[in-house]
PDB file of C-alpha atoms in Angstrom:
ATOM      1  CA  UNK A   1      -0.356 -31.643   8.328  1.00  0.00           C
ATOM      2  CA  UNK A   2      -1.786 -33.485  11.394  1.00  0.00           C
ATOM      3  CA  UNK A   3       0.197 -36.528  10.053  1.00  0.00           C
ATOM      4  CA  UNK A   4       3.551 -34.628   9.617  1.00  0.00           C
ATOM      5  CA  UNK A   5       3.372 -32.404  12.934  1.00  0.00           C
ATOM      6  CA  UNK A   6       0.894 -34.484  15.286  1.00  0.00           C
ATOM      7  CA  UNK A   7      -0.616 -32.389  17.882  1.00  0.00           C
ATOM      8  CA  UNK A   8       1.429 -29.220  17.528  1.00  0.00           C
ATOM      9  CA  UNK A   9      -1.203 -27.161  16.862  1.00  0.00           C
ATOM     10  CA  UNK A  10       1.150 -23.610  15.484  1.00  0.00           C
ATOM     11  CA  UNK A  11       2.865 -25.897  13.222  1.00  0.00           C
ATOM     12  CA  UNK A  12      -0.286 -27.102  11.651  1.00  0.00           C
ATOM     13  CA  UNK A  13      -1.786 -24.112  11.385  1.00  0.00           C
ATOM     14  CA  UNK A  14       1.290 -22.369   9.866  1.00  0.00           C
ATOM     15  CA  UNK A  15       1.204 -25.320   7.522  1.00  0.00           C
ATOM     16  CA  UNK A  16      -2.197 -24.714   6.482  1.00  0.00           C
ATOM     17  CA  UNK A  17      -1.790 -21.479   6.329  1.00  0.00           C
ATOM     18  CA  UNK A  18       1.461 -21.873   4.041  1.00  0.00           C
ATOM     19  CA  UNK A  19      -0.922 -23.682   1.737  1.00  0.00           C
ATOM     20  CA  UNK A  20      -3.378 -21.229   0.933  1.00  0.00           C
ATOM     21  CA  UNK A  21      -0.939 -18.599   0.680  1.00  0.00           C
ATOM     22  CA  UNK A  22      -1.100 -16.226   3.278  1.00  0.00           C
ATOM     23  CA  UNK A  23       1.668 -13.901   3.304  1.00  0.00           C
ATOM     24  CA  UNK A  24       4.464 -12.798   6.081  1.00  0.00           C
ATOM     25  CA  UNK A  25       3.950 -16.592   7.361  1.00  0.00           C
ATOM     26  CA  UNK A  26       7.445 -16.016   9.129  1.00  0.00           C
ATOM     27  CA  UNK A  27       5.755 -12.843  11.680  1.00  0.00           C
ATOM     28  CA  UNK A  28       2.161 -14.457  11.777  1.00  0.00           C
ATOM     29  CA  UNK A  29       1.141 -13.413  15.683  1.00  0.00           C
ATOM     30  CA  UNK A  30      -2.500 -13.100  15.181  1.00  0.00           C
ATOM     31  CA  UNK A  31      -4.712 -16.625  15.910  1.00  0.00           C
ATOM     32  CA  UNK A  32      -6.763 -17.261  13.270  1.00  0.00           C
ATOM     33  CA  UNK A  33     -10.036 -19.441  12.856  1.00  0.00           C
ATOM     34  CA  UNK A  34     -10.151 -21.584   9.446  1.00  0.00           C
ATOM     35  CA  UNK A  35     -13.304 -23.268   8.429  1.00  0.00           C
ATOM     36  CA  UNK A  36     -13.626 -26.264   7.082  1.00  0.00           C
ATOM     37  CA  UNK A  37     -16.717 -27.581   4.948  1.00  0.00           C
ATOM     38  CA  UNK A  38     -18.383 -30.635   3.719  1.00  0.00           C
ATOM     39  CA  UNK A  39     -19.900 -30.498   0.534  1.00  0.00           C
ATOM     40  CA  UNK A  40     -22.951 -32.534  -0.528  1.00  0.00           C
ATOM     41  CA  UNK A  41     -21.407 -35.358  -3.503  1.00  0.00           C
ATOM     42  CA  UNK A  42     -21.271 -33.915  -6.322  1.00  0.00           C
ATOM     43  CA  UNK A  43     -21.156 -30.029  -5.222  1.00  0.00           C
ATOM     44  CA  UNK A  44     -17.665 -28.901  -6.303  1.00  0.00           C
ATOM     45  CA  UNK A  45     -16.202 -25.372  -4.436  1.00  0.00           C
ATOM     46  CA  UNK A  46     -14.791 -22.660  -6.138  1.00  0.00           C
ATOM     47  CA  UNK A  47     -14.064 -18.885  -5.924  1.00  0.00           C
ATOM     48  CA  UNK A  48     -16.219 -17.018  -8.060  1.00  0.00           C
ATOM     49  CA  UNK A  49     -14.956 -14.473 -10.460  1.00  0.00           C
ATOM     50  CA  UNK A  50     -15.725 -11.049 -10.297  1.00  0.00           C
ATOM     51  CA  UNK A  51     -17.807 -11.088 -12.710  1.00  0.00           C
ATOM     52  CA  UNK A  52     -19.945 -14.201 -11.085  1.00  0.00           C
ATOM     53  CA  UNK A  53     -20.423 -12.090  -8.013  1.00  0.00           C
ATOM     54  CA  UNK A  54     -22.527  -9.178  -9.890  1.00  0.00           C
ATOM     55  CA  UNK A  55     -24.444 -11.586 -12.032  1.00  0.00           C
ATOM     56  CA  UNK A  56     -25.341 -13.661  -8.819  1.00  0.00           C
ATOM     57  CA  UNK A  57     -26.420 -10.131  -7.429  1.00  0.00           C
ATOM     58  CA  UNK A  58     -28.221  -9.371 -10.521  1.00  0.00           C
ATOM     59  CA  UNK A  59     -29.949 -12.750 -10.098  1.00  0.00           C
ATOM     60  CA  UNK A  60     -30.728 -11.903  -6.116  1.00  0.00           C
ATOM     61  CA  UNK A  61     -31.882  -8.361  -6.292  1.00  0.00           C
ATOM     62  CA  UNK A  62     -32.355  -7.173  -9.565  1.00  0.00           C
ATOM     63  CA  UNK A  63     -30.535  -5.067 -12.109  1.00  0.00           C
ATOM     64  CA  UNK A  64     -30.960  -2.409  -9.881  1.00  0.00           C
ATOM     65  CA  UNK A  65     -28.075  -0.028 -11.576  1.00  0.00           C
ATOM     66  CA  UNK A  66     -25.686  -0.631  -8.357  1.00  0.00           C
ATOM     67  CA  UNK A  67     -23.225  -2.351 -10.244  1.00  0.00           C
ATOM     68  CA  UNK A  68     -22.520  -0.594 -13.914  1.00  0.00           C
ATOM     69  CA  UNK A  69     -20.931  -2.937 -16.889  1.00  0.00           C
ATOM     70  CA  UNK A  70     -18.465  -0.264 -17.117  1.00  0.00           C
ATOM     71  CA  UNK A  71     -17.225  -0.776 -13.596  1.00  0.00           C
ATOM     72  CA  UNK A  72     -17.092  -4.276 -13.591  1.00  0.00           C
ATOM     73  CA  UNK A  73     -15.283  -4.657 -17.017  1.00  0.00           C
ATOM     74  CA  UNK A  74     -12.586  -2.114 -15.304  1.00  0.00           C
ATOM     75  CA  UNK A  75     -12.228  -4.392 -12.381  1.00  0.00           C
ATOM     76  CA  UNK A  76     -12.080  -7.682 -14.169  1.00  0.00           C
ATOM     77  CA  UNK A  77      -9.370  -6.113 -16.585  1.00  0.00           C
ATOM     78  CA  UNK A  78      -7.388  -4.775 -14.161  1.00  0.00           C
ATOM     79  CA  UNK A  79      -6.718  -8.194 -12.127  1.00  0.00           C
ATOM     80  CA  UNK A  80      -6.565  -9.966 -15.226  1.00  0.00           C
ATOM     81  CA  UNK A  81      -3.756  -7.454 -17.006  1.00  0.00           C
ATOM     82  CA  UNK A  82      -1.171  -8.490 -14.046  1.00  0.00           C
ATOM     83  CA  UNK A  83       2.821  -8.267 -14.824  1.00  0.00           C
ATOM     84  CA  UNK A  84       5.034 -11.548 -14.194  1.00  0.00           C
ATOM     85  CA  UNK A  85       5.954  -9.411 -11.170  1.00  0.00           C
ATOM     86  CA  UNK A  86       2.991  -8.611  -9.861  1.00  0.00           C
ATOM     87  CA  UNK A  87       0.379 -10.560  -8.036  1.00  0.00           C
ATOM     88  CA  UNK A  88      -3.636  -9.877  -6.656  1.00  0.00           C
ATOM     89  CA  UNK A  89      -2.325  -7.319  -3.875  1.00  0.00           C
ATOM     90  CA  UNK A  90      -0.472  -4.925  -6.869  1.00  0.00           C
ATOM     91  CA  UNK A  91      -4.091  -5.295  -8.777  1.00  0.00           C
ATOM     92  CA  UNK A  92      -6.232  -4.238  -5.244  1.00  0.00           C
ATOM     93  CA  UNK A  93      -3.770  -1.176  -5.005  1.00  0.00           C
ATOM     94  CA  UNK A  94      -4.273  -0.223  -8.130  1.00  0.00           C
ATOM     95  CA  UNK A  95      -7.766  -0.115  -8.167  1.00  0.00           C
ATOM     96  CA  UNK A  96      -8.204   1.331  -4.353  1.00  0.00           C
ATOM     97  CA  UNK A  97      -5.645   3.010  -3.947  1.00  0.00           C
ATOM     98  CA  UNK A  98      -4.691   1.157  -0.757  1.00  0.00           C
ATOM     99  CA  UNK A  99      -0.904   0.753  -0.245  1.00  0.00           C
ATOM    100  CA  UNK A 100       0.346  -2.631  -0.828  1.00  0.00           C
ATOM    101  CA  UNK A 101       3.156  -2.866   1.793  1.00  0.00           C
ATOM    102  CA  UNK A 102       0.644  -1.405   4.378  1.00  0.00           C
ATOM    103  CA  UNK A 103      -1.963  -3.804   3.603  1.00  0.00           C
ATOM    104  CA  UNK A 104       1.042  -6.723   3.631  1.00  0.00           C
ATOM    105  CA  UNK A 105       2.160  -5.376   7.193  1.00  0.00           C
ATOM    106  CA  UNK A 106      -1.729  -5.577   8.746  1.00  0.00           C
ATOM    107  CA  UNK A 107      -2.638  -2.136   8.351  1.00  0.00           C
ATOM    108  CA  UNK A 108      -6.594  -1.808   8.336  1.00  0.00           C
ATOM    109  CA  UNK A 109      -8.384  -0.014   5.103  1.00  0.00           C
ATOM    110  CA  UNK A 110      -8.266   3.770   5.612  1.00  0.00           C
ATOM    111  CA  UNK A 111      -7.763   6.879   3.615  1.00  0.00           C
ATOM    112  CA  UNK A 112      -3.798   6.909   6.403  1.00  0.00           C
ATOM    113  CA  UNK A 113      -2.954   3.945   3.836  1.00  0.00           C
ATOM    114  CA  UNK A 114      -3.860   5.633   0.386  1.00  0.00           C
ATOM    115  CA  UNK A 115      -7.241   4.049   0.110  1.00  0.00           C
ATOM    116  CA  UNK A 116      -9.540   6.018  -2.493  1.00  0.00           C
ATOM    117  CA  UNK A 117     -13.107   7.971  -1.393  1.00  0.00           C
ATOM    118  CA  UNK A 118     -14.927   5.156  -3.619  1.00  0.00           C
ATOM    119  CA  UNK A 119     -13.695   2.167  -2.118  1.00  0.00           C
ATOM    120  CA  UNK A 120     -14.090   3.727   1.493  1.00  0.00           C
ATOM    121  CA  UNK A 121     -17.467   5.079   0.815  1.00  0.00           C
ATOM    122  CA  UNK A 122     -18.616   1.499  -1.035  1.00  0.00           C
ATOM    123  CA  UNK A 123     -16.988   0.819   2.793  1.00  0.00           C
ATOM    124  CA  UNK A 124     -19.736   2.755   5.108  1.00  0.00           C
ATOM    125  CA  UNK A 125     -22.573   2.651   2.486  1.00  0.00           C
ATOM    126  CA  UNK A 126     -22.649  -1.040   2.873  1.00  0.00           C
ATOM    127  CA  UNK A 127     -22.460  -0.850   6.476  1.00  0.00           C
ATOM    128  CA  UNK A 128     -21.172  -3.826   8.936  1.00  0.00           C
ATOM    129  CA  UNK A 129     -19.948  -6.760   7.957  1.00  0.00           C
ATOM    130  CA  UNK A 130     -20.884 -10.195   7.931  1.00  0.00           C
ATOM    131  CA  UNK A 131     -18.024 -10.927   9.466  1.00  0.00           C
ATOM    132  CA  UNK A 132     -18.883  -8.314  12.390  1.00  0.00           C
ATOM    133  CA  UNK A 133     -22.430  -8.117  12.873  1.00  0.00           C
ATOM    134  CA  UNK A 134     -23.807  -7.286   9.447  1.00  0.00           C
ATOM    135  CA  UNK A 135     -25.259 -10.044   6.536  1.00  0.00           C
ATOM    136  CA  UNK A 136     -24.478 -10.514   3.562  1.00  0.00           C
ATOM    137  CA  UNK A 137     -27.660 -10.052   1.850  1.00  0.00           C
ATOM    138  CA  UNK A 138     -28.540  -6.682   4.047  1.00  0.00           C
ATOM    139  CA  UNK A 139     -25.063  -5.489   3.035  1.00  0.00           C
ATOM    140  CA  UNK A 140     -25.171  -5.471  -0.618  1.00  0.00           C
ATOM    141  CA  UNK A 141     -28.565  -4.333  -0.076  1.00  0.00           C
ATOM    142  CA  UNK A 142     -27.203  -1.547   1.853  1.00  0.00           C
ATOM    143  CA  UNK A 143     -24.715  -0.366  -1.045  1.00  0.00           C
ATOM    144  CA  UNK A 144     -27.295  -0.551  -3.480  1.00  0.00           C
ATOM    145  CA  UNK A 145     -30.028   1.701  -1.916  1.00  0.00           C
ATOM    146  CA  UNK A 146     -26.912   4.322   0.346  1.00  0.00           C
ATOM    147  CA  UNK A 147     -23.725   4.330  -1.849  1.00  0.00           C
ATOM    148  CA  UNK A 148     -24.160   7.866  -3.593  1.00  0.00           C
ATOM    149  CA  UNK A 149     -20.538   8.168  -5.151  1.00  0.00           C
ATOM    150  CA  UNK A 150     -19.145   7.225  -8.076  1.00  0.00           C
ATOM    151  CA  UNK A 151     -19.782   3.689  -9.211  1.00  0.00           C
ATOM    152  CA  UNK A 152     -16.325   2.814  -9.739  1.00  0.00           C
ATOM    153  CA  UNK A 153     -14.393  -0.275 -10.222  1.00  0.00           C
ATOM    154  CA  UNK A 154     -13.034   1.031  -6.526  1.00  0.00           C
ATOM    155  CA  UNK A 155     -16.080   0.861  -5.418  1.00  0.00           C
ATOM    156  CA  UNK A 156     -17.207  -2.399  -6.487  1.00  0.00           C
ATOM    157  CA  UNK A 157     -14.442  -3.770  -5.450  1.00  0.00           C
ATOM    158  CA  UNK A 158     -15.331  -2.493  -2.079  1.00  0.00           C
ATOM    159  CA  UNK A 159     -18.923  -3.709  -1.668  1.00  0.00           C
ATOM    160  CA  UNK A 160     -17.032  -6.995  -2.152  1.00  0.00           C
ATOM    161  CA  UNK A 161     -14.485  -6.507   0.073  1.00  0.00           C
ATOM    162  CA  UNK A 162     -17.243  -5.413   2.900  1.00  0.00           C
ATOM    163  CA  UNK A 163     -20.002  -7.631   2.075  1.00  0.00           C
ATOM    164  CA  UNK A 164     -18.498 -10.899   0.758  1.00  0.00           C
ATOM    165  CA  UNK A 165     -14.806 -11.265   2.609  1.00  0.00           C
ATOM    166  CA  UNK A 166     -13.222 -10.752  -0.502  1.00  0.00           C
ATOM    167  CA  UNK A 167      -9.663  -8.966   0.882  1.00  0.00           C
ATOM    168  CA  UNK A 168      -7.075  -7.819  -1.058  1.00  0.00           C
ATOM    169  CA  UNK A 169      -5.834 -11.580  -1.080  1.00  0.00           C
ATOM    170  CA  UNK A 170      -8.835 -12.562  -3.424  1.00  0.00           C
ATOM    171  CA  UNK A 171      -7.920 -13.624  -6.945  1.00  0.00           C
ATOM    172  CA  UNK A 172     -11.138 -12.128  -8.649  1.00  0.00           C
ATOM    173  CA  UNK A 173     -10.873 -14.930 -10.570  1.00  0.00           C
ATOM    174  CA  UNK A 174     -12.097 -18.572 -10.968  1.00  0.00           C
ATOM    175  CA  UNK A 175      -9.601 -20.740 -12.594  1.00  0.00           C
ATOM    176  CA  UNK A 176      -7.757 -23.504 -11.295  1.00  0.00           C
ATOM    177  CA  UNK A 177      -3.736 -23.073 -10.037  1.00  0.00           C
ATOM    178  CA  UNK A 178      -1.425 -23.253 -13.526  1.00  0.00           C
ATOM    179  CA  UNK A 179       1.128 -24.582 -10.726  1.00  0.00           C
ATOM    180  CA  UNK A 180       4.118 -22.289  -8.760  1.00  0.00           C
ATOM    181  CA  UNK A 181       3.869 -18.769  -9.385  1.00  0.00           C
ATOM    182  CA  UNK A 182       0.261 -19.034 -10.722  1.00  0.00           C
ATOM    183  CA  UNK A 183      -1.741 -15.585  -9.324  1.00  0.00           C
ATOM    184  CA  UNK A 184      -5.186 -18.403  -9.435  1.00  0.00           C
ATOM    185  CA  UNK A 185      -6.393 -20.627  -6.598  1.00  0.00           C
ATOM    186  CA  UNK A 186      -3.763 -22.979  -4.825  1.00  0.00           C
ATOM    187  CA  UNK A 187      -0.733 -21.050  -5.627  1.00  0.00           C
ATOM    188  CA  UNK A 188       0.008 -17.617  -4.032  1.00  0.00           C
ATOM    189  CA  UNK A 189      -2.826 -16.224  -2.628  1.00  0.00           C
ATOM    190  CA  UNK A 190      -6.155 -18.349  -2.054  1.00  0.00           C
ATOM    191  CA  UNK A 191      -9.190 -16.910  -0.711  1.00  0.00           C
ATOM    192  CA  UNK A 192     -11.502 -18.723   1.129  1.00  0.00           C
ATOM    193  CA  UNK A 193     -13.769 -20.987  -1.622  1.00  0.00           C
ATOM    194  CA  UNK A 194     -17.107 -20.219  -1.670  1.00  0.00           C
ATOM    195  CA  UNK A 195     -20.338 -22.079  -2.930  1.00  0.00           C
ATOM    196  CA  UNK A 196     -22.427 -19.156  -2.676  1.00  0.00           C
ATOM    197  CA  UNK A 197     -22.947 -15.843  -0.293  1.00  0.00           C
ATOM    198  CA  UNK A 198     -25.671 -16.573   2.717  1.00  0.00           C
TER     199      UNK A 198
END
């Protein structure tokens, strides 16, 4: 990008941006920081799959009940049963409830845009974010001993959301792009990789 657009700094960041997919590219009015990691040799990044993230926090905390098979088999299936029409942000509607053209248009989570009691008490129960003042450790921690409601794949998919930066962007899973149109890494929507929570 530097190469193409030299020190125009909204053209490489829209090109960057254009690469990991972020949607409504043409309106984009909000600055944005993007991170950029070395890895150690050998260490190869990847988004992990759904069902990485609760056997990770399995492996961290415990079975400690917070995250039922049930839930997370409901979760996995419904961002892996995806139309050729539809794409990560139909699957996150589906499961919170959250309206996909509000979400699209920068609308925060909230019960105003259709966003279920599970996924919005997953929300509170974890408390803040890492990305705000919170950790990620402390907040699953947080959903685990204060989230009384149903365990849900709505609210799994929350406790993500809240504790781990996974929007309604993220894939859920961790395959490579198939190439143009692929709902996976590289092509459409990309979350952030990750090599682990801290």
């Amino acid at each position: 990008m530097r190469r193409t657009y030299g020190d125009t700094p909204l053209k490489v960041g829209i090109g960057i941006l254009s690469h990991v997919g972020y949607p409504g590219l043409n309106t984009w009015a909000t600055p944005t920081d993007l991170a950029v990691y070395t890895l150690p040799p050998g260490v190869q990044a990847q988004v992990p799959a759904f069902e990485t993230w609760f056997r990770l926090l399995d492996e961290e905390f415990g079975n400690t009940g917070a995250y039922p098979l049930v839930a997370q088999t409901r979760l996995a299936y419904a961002y892996s049963r995806l139309g050729p029409r539809q794409d990560v942000v139909d699957a996150f509607q589906a499961v919170t409830g959250c309206h996909r053209t509000a979400l699209l248009n920068g609308e925060d989570v909230s019960a105003k845009i259709g966003c279920n009691a599970a996924f919005l008490g997953a929300l509170a129960a974890a408390g803040p974010s890492p990305y705000a003042t919170g950790e990620s450790k402390s907040c699953f921690r947080n959903f685990a001993a204060r989230y009384k409601g149903p365990k849900t794949a709505a609210a799994l998919r929350g406790v993500l959301y809240q504790c781990q930066d996974a929007g309604f962007l993220n894939t859920g899973e961790r395959r490579p792009s198939t190439g143009p149109g692929s709902r996976c890494c590289g092509a459409g929507y990309l979350p952030r990789p990750c090599c682990g929570y801290s």
